[in-house]
mmCIF file of C-alpha atoms in Angstrom:
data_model
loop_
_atom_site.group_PDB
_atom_site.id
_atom_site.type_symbol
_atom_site.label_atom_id
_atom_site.label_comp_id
_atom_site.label_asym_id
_atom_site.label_seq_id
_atom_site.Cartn_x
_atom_site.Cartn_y
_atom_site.Cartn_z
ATOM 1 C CA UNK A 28 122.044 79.617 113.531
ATOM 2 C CA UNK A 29 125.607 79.295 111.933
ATOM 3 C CA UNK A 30 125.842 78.713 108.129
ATOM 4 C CA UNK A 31 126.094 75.430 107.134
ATOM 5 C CA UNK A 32 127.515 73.280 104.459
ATOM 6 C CA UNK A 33 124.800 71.317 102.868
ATOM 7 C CA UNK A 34 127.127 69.851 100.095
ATOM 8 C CA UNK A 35 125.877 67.966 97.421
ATOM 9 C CA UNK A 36 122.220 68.189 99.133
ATOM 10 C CA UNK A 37 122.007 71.555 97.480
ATOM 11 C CA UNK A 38 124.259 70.751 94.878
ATOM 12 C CA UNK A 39 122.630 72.780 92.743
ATOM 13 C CA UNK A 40 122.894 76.076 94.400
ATOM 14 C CA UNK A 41 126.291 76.071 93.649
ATOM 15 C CA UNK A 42 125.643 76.899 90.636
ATOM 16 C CA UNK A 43 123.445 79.310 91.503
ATOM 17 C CA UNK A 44 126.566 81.209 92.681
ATOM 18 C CA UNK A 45 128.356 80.652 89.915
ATOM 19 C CA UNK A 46 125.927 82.191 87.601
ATOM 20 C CA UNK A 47 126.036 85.014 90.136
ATOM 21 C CA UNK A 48 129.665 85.561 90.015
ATOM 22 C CA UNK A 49 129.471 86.147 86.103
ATOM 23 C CA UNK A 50 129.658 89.905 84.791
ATOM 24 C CA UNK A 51 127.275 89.970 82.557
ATOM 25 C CA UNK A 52 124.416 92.273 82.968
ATOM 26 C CA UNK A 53 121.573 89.830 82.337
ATOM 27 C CA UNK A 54 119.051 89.412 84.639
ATOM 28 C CA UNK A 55 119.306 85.604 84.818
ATOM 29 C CA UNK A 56 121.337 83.341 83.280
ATOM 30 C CA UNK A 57 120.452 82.494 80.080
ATOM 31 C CA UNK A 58 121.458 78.891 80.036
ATOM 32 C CA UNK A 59 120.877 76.852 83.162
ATOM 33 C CA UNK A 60 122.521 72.922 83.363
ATOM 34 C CA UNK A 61 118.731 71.912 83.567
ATOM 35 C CA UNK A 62 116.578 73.750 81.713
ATOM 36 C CA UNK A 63 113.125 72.006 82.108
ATOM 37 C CA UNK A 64 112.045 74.354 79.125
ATOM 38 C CA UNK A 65 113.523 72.089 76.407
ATOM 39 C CA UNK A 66 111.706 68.732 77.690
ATOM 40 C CA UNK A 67 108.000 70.643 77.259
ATOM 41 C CA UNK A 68 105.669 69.495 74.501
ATOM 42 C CA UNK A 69 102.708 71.782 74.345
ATOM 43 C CA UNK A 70 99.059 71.111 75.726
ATOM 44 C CA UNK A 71 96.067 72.052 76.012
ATOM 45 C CA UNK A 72 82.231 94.706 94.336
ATOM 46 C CA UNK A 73 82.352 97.850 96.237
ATOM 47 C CA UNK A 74 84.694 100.936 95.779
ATOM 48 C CA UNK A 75 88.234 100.365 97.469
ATOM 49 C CA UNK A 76 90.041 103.316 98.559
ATOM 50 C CA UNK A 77 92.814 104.044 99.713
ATOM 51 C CA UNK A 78 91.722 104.410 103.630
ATOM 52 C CA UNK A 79 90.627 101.123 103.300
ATOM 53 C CA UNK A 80 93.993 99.779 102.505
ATOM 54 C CA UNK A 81 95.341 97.865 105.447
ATOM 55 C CA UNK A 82 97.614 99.505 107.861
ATOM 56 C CA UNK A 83 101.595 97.586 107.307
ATOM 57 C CA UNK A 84 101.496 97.485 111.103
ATOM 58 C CA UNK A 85 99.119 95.023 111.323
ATOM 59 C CA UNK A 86 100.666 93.014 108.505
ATOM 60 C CA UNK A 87 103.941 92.496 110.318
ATOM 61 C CA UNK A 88 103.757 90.142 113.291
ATOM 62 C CA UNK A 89 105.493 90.701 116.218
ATOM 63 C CA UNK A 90 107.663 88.088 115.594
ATOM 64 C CA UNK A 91 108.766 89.689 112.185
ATOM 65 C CA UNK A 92 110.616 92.928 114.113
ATOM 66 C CA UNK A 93 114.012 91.977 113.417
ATOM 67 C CA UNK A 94 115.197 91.793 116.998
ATOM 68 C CA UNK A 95 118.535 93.669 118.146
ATOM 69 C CA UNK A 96 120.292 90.349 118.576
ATOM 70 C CA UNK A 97 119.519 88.990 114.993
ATOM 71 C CA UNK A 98 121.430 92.696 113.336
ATOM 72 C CA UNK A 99 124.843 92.521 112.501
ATOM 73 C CA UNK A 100 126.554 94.733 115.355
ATOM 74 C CA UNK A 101 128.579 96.799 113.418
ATOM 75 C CA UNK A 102 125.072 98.459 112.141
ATOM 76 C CA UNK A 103 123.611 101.192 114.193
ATOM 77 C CA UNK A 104 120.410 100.506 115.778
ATOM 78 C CA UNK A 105 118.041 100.098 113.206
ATOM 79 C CA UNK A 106 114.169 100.425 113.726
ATOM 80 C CA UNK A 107 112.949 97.806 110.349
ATOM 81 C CA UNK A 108 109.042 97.669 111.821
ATOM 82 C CA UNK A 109 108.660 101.962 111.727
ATOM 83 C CA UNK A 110 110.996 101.754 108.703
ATOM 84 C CA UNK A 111 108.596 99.048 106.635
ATOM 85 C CA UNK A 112 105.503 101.285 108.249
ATOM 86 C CA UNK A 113 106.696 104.665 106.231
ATOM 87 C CA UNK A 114 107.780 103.173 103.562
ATOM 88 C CA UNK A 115 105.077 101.152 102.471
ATOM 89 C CA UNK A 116 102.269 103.927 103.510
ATOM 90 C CA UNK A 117 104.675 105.831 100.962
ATOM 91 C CA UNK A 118 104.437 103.167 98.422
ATOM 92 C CA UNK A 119 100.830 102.592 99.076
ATOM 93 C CA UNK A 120 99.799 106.379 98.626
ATOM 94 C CA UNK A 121 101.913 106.303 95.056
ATOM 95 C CA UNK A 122 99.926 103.279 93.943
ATOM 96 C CA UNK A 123 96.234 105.156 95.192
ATOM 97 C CA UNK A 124 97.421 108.112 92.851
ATOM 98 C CA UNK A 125 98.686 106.075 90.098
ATOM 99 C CA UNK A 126 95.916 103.971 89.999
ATOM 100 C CA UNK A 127 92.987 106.423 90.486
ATOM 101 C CA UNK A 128 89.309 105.373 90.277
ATOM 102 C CA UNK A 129 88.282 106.259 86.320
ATOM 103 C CA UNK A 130 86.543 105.002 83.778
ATOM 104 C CA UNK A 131 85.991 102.337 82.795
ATOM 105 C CA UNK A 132 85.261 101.915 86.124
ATOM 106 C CA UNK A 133 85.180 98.171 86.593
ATOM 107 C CA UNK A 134 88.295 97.440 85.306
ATOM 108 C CA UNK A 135 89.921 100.040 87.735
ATOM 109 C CA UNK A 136 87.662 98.823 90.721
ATOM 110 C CA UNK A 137 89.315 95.616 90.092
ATOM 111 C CA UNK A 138 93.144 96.663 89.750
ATOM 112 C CA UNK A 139 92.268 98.324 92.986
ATOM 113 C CA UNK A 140 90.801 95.613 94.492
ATOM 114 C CA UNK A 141 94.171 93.533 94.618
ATOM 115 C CA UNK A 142 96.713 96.446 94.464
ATOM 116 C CA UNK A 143 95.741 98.346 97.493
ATOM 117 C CA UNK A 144 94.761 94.774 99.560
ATOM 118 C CA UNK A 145 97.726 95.645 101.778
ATOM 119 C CA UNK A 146 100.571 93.012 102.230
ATOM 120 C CA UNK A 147 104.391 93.786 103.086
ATOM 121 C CA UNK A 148 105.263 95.333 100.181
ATOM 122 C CA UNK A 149 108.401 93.566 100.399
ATOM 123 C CA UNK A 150 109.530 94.455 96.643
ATOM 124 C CA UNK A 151 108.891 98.244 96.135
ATOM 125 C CA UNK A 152 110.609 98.717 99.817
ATOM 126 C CA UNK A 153 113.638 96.286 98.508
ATOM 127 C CA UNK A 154 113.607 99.108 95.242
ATOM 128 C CA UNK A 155 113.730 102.552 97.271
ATOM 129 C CA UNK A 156 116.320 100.835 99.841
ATOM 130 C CA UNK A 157 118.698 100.068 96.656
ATOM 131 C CA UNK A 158 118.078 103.192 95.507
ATOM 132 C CA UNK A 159 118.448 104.890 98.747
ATOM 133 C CA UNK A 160 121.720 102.998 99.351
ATOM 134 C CA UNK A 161 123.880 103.778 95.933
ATOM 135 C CA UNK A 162 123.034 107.115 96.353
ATOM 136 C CA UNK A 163 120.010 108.087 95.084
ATOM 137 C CA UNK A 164 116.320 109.916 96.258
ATOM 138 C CA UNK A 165 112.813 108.057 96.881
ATOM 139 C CA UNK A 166 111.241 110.252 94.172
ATOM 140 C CA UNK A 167 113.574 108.639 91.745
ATOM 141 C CA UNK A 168 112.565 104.437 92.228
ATOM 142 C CA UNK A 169 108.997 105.165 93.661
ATOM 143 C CA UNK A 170 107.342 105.013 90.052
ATOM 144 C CA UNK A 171 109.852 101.521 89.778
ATOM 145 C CA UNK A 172 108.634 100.573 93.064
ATOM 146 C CA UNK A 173 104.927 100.771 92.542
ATOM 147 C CA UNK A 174 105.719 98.881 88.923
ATOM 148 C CA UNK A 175 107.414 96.228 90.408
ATOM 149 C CA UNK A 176 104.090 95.710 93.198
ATOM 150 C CA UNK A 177 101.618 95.945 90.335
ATOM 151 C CA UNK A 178 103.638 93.443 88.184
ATOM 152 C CA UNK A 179 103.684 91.545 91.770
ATOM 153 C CA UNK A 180 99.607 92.099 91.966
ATOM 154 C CA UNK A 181 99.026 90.846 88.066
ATOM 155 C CA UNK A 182 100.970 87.680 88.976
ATOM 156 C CA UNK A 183 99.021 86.861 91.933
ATOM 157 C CA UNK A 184 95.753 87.291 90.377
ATOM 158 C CA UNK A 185 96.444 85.228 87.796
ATOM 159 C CA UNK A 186 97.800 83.023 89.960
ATOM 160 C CA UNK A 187 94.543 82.471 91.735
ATOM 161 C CA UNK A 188 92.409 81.858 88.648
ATOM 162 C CA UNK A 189 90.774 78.424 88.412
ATOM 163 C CA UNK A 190 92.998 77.669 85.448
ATOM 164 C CA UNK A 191 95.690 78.004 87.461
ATOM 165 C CA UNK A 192 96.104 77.506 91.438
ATOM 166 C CA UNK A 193 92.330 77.819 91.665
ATOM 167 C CA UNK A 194 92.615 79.857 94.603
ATOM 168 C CA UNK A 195 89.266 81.594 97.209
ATOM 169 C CA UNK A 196 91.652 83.470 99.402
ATOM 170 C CA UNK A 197 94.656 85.912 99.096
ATOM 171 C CA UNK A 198 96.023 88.527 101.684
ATOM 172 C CA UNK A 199 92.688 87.376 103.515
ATOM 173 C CA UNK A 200 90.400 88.574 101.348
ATOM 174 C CA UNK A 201 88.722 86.987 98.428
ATOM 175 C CA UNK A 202 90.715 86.438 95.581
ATOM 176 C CA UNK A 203 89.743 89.116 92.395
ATOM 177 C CA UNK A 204 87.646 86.303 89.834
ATOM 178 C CA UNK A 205 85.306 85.290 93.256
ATOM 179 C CA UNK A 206 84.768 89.056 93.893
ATOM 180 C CA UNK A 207 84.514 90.244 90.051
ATOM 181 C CA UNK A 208 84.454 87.104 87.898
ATOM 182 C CA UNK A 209 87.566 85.584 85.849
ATOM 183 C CA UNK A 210 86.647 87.329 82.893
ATOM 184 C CA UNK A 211 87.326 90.904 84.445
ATOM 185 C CA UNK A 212 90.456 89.533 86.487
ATOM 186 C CA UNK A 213 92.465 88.319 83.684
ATOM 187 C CA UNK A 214 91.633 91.817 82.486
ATOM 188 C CA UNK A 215 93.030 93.651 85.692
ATOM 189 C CA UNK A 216 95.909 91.708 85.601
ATOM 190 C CA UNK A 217 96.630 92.625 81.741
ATOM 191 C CA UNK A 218 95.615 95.714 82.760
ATOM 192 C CA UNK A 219 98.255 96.099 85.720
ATOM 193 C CA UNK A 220 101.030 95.102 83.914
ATOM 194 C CA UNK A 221 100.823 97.053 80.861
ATOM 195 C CA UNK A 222 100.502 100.217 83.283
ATOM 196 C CA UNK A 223 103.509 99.253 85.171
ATOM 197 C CA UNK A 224 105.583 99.942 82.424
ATOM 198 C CA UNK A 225 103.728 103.340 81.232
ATOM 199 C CA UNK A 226 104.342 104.677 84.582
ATOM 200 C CA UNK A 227 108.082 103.699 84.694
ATOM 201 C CA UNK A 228 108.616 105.688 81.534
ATOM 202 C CA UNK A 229 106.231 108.742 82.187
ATOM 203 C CA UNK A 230 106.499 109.188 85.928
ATOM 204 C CA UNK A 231 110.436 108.581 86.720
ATOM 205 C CA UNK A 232 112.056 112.088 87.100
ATOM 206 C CA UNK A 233 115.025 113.226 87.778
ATOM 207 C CA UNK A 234 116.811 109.915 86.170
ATOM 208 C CA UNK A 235 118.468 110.178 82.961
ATOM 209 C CA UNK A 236 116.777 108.345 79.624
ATOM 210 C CA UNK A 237 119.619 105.857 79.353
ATOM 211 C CA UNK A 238 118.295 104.107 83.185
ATOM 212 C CA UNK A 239 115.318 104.935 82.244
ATOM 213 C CA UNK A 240 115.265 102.456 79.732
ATOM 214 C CA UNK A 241 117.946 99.847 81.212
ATOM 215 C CA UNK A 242 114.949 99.836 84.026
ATOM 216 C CA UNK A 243 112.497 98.969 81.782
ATOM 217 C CA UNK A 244 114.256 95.983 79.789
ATOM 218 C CA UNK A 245 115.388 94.567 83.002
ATOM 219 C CA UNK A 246 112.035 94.462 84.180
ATOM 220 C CA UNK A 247 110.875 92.967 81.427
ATOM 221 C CA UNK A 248 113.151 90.463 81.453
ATOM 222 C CA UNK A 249 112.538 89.292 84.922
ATOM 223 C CA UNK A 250 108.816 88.474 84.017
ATOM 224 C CA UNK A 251 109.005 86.839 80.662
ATOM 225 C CA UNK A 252 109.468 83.797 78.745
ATOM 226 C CA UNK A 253 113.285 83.909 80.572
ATOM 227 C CA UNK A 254 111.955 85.052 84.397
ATOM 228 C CA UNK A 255 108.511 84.544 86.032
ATOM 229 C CA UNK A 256 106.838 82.994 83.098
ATOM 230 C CA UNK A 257 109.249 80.484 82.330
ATOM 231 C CA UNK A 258 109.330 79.417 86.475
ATOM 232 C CA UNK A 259 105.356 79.223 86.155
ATOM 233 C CA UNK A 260 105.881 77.088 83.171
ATOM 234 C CA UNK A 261 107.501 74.652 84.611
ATOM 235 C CA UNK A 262 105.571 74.744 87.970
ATOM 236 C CA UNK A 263 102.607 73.515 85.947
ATOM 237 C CA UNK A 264 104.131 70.839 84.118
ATOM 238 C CA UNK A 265 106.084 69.532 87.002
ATOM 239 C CA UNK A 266 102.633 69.101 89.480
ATOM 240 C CA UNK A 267 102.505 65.404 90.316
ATOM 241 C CA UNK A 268 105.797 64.212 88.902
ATOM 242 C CA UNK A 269 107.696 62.011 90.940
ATOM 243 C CA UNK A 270 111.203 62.736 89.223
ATOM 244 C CA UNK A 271 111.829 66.282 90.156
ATOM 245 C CA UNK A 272 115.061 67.148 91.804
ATOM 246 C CA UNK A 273 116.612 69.898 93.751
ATOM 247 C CA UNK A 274 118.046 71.313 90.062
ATOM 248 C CA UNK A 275 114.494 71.275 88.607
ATOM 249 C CA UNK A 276 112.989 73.140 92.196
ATOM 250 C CA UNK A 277 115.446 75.491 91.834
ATOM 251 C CA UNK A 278 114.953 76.632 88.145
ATOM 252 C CA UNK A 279 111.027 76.607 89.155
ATOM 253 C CA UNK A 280 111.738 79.159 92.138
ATOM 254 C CA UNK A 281 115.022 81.477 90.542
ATOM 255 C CA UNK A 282 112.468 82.509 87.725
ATOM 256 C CA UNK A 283 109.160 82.505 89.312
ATOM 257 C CA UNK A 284 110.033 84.145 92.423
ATOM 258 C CA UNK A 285 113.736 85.514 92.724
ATOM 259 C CA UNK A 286 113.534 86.824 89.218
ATOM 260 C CA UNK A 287 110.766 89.499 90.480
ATOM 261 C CA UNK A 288 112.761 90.332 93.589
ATOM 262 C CA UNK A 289 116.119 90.776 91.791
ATOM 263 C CA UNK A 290 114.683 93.162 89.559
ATOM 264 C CA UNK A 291 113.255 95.507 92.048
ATOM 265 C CA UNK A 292 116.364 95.429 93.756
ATOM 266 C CA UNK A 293 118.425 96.028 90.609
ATOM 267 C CA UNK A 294 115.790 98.882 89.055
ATOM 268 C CA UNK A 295 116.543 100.399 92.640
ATOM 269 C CA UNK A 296 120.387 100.938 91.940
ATOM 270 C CA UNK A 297 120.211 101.542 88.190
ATOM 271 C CA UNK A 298 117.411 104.326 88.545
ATOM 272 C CA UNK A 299 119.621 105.495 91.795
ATOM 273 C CA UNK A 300 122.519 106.351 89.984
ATOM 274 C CA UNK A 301 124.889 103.096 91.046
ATOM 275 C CA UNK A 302 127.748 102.279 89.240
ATOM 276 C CA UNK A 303 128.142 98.924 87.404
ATOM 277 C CA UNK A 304 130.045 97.234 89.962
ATOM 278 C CA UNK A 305 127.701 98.187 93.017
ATOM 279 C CA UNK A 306 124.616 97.017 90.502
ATOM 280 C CA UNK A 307 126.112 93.597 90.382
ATOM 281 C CA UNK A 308 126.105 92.962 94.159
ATOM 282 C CA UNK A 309 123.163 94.299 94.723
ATOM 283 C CA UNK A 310 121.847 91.626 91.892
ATOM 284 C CA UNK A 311 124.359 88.831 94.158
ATOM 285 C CA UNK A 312 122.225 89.814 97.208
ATOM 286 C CA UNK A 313 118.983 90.090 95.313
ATOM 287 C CA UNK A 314 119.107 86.257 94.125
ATOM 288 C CA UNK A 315 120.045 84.426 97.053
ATOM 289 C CA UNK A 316 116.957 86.544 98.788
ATOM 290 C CA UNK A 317 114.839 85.801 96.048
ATOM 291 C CA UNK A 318 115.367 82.082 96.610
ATOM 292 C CA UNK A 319 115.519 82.504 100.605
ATOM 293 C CA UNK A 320 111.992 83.960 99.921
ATOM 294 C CA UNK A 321 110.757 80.786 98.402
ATOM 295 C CA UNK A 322 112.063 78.385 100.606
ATOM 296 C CA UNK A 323 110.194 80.106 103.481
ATOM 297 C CA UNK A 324 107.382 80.196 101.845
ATOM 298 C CA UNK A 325 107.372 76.643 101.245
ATOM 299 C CA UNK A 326 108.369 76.216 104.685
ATOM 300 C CA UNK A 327 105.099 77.863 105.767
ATOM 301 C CA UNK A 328 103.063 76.668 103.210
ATOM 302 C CA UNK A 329 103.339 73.285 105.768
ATOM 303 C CA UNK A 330 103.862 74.592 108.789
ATOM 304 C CA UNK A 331 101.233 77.254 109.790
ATOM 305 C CA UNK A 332 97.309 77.963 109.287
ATOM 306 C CA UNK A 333 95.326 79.639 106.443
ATOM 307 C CA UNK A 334 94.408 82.215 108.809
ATOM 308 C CA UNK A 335 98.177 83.050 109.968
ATOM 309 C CA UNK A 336 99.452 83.209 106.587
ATOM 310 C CA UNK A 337 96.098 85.513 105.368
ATOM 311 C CA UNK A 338 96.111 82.570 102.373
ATOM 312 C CA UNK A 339 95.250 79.165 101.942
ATOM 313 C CA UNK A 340 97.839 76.398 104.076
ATOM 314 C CA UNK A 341 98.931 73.205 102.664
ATOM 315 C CA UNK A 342 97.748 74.168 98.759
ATOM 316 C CA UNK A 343 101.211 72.655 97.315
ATOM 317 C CA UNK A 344 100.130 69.587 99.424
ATOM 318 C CA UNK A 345 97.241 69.510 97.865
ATOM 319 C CA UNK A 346 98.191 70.026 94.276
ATOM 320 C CA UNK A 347 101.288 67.395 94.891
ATOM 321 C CA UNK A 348 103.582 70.076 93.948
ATOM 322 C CA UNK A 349 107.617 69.930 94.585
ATOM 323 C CA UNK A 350 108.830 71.813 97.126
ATOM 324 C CA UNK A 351 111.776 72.170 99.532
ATOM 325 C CA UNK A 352 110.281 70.569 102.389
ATOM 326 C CA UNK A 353 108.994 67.662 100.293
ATOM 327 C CA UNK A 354 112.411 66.867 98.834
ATOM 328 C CA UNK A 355 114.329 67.491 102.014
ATOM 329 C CA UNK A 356 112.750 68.043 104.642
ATOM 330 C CA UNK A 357 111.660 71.235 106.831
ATOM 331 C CA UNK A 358 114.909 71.172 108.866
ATOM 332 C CA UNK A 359 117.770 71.196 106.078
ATOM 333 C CA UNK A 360 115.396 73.606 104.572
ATOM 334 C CA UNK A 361 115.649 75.787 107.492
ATOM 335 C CA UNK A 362 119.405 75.321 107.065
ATOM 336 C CA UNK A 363 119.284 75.909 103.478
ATOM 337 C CA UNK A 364 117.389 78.773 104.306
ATOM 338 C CA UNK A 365 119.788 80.554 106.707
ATOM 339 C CA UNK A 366 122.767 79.591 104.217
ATOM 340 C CA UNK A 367 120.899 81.806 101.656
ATOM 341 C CA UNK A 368 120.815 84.328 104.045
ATOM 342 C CA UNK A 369 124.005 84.977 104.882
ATOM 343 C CA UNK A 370 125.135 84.555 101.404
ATOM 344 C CA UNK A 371 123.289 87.283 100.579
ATOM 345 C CA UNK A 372 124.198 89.574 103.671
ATOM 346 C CA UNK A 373 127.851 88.938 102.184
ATOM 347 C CA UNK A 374 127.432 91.148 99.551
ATOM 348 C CA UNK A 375 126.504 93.992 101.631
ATOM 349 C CA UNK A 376 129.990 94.395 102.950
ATOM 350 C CA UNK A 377 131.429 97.040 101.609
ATOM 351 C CA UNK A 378 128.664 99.067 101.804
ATOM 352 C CA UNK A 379 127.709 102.758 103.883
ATOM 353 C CA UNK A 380 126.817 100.403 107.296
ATOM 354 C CA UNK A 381 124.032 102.442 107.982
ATOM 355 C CA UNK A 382 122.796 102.780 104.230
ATOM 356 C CA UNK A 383 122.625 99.107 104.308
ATOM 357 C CA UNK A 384 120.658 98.670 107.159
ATOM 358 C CA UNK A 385 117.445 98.053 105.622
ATOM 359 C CA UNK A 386 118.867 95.712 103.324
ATOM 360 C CA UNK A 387 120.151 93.957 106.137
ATOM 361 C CA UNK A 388 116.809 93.817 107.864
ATOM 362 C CA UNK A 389 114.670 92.921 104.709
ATOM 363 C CA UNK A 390 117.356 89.786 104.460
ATOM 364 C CA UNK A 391 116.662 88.859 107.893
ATOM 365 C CA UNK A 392 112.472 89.759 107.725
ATOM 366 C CA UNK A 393 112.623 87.295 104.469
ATOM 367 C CA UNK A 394 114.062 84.685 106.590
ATOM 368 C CA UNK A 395 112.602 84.900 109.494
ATOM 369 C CA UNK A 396 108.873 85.923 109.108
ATOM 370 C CA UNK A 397 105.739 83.991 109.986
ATOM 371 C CA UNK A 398 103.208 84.962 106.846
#
């Protein structure tokens, strides 16, 4: 599919690109032309180990091998379903031995639990290739990479508590408070992200203090009171309103789920060694990917099963929550979706072709995957 223009129907993307175009080293922009924020008035198991873990194999659907006809040609033949398989085994075997089974051993049954429930591992992977790409080695992002999946794993429990989504089912398993009560979830969540910065700042080698740290407060950035928190925020406060626009959606989903995904792009390149210049565009690519990855998942969330997306279907539905779709429909979504796409495969250029091949493929996998 070509890109498209979709003009004032995502009017507010364009300002997504503007903010993306600035210099400034800030995760996110700090002011956005809606900011949602200012209108709020307050208101009220067994053991798992790591052979149990699910093989990435299985997790990626046939239809999610990036086909030779969907990669740019100038790239050499690039193999994204064995590349996602050792990377993520990689990623998955740094998380078993960062997360070890210790007392107290409820509490670390439970971070288990949800970290090692397999999935795509879309965000560490997105970290090593940035890192890979400006230069650097695995063994210098794969303590950022596991962070970024266990700050990833702490949102999605939390997610699932009653207070929030209320949710039985995640990566088709039981969600953490129905296997070891809400009590003990919110606690491996806590739990989970306080680690994830210990082990940035006691396991990173080889990478000098100064990234260290520039790491670590953009991490923390991306999942604060100015990142994921904020976009959860206003996801709350927005469910049944019948006045939200495509502005308001897109604050909700640049903070809530692109701000995540820049950052483990970003950590990637700092923690790599990249200059300022190349950290910018990765941050360029990371954002429009971050938002692509939203806008599928809303596209799914309506158009396939509970059991093909190993979670429950048709839950924004449900909770009369704004979404793409809702606003304008699945096929400019689609469109919307492939514009993001190839916005962010723009910033690529310029790059080692063959460095940026997983990049390339990740873009593509975002867009085009089925769960």
């Amino acid at each position: 599919m070509a890109s498209v223009n979709l003009g004032s129907l995502v009017q507010s993307y364009s300002f997504f690109n503007q903010a993306s175009r600035s210099k400034s080293s800030s995760p996110l922009p700090r002011s956005f032309p809606f900011n949602p924020l200012k209108k709020l008035s307050s208101s009220a198991p067994k053991k798992q180990c790591f052979a149990s873990v699910p093989s990435i194999s299985s997790v990626l659907a046939k239809e999610d091998t990036v086909k030779e006809e969907e990669q740019d040609p100038q790239v050499p033949s690039f193999d994204f379903k064995s590349y996602m398989v050792h990377k993520a085994n990689s990623v998955n075997q740094a998380m078993d031995s960062a997360v070890s089974l210790r007392d107290p051993v409820k509490i670390h049954e439970a971070m288990r639990y949800s970290l090692l429930a397999g999935g795509k591992r879309v965000r560490p992977v997105l970290c090593l290739a940035a890192c890979d790409l400006v230069g650097g080695q695995e063994s210098m992002a794969m303590p950022a990479a596991c962070a970024v999946e266990m700050i990833h794993t702490m949102s999605l429990i939390h997610d699932d508590l009653p207070c929030m989504d209320n949710d039985d089912l995640r990566r088709g398993k039981p969600t953490n408070h129905k296997v070891f009560g809400e009590d003990i979830a919110v606690l491996a969540g806590d739990a989970l992200l306080s680690f994830a910065f210990e082990h940035i700042a006691v396991a990173t080698v080889g990478v000098t203090p100064g990234r260290i740290v520039r790491a670590v407060g953009e991490l923390a950035k991306s999942i604060g009171a100015e990142g994921l928190v904020a976009g959860q925020v206003v996801d709350i406060t927005s469910e049944g309103l019948t006045d939200v626009g495509l502005d308001h959606l897109e604050f909700i989903h640049v903070h809530k789920t692109a701000a995540l995904l820049e950052a483990a792009v970003v950590l990637g390149a700092i923690l790599g060694g990249g200059c300022d210049e190349d950290v910018e565009k990765l941050r360029k690519f990371a954002r429009s990917i971050g938002l692509l990855f939203q806008v599928v998942d809303d596209i799914l969330d309506v158009t396939m099963s509970s059991k093909e997306l190993g979670k429950t279907a048709g839950k924004d539905l449900v909770a009369d929550k704004v979404t793409y779709p809702k606003l304008i429909g699945i096929e400019k979504s689609r469109e919307f979706a492939e514009k993001l796409k190839n916005d962010a495969l723009e910033m690529l250029q310029g790059f080692d072709p063959e460095k940026s091949a997983p990049l390339i493929a990740l873009a593509n996998y975002i867009a085009y995957r089925q769960n």
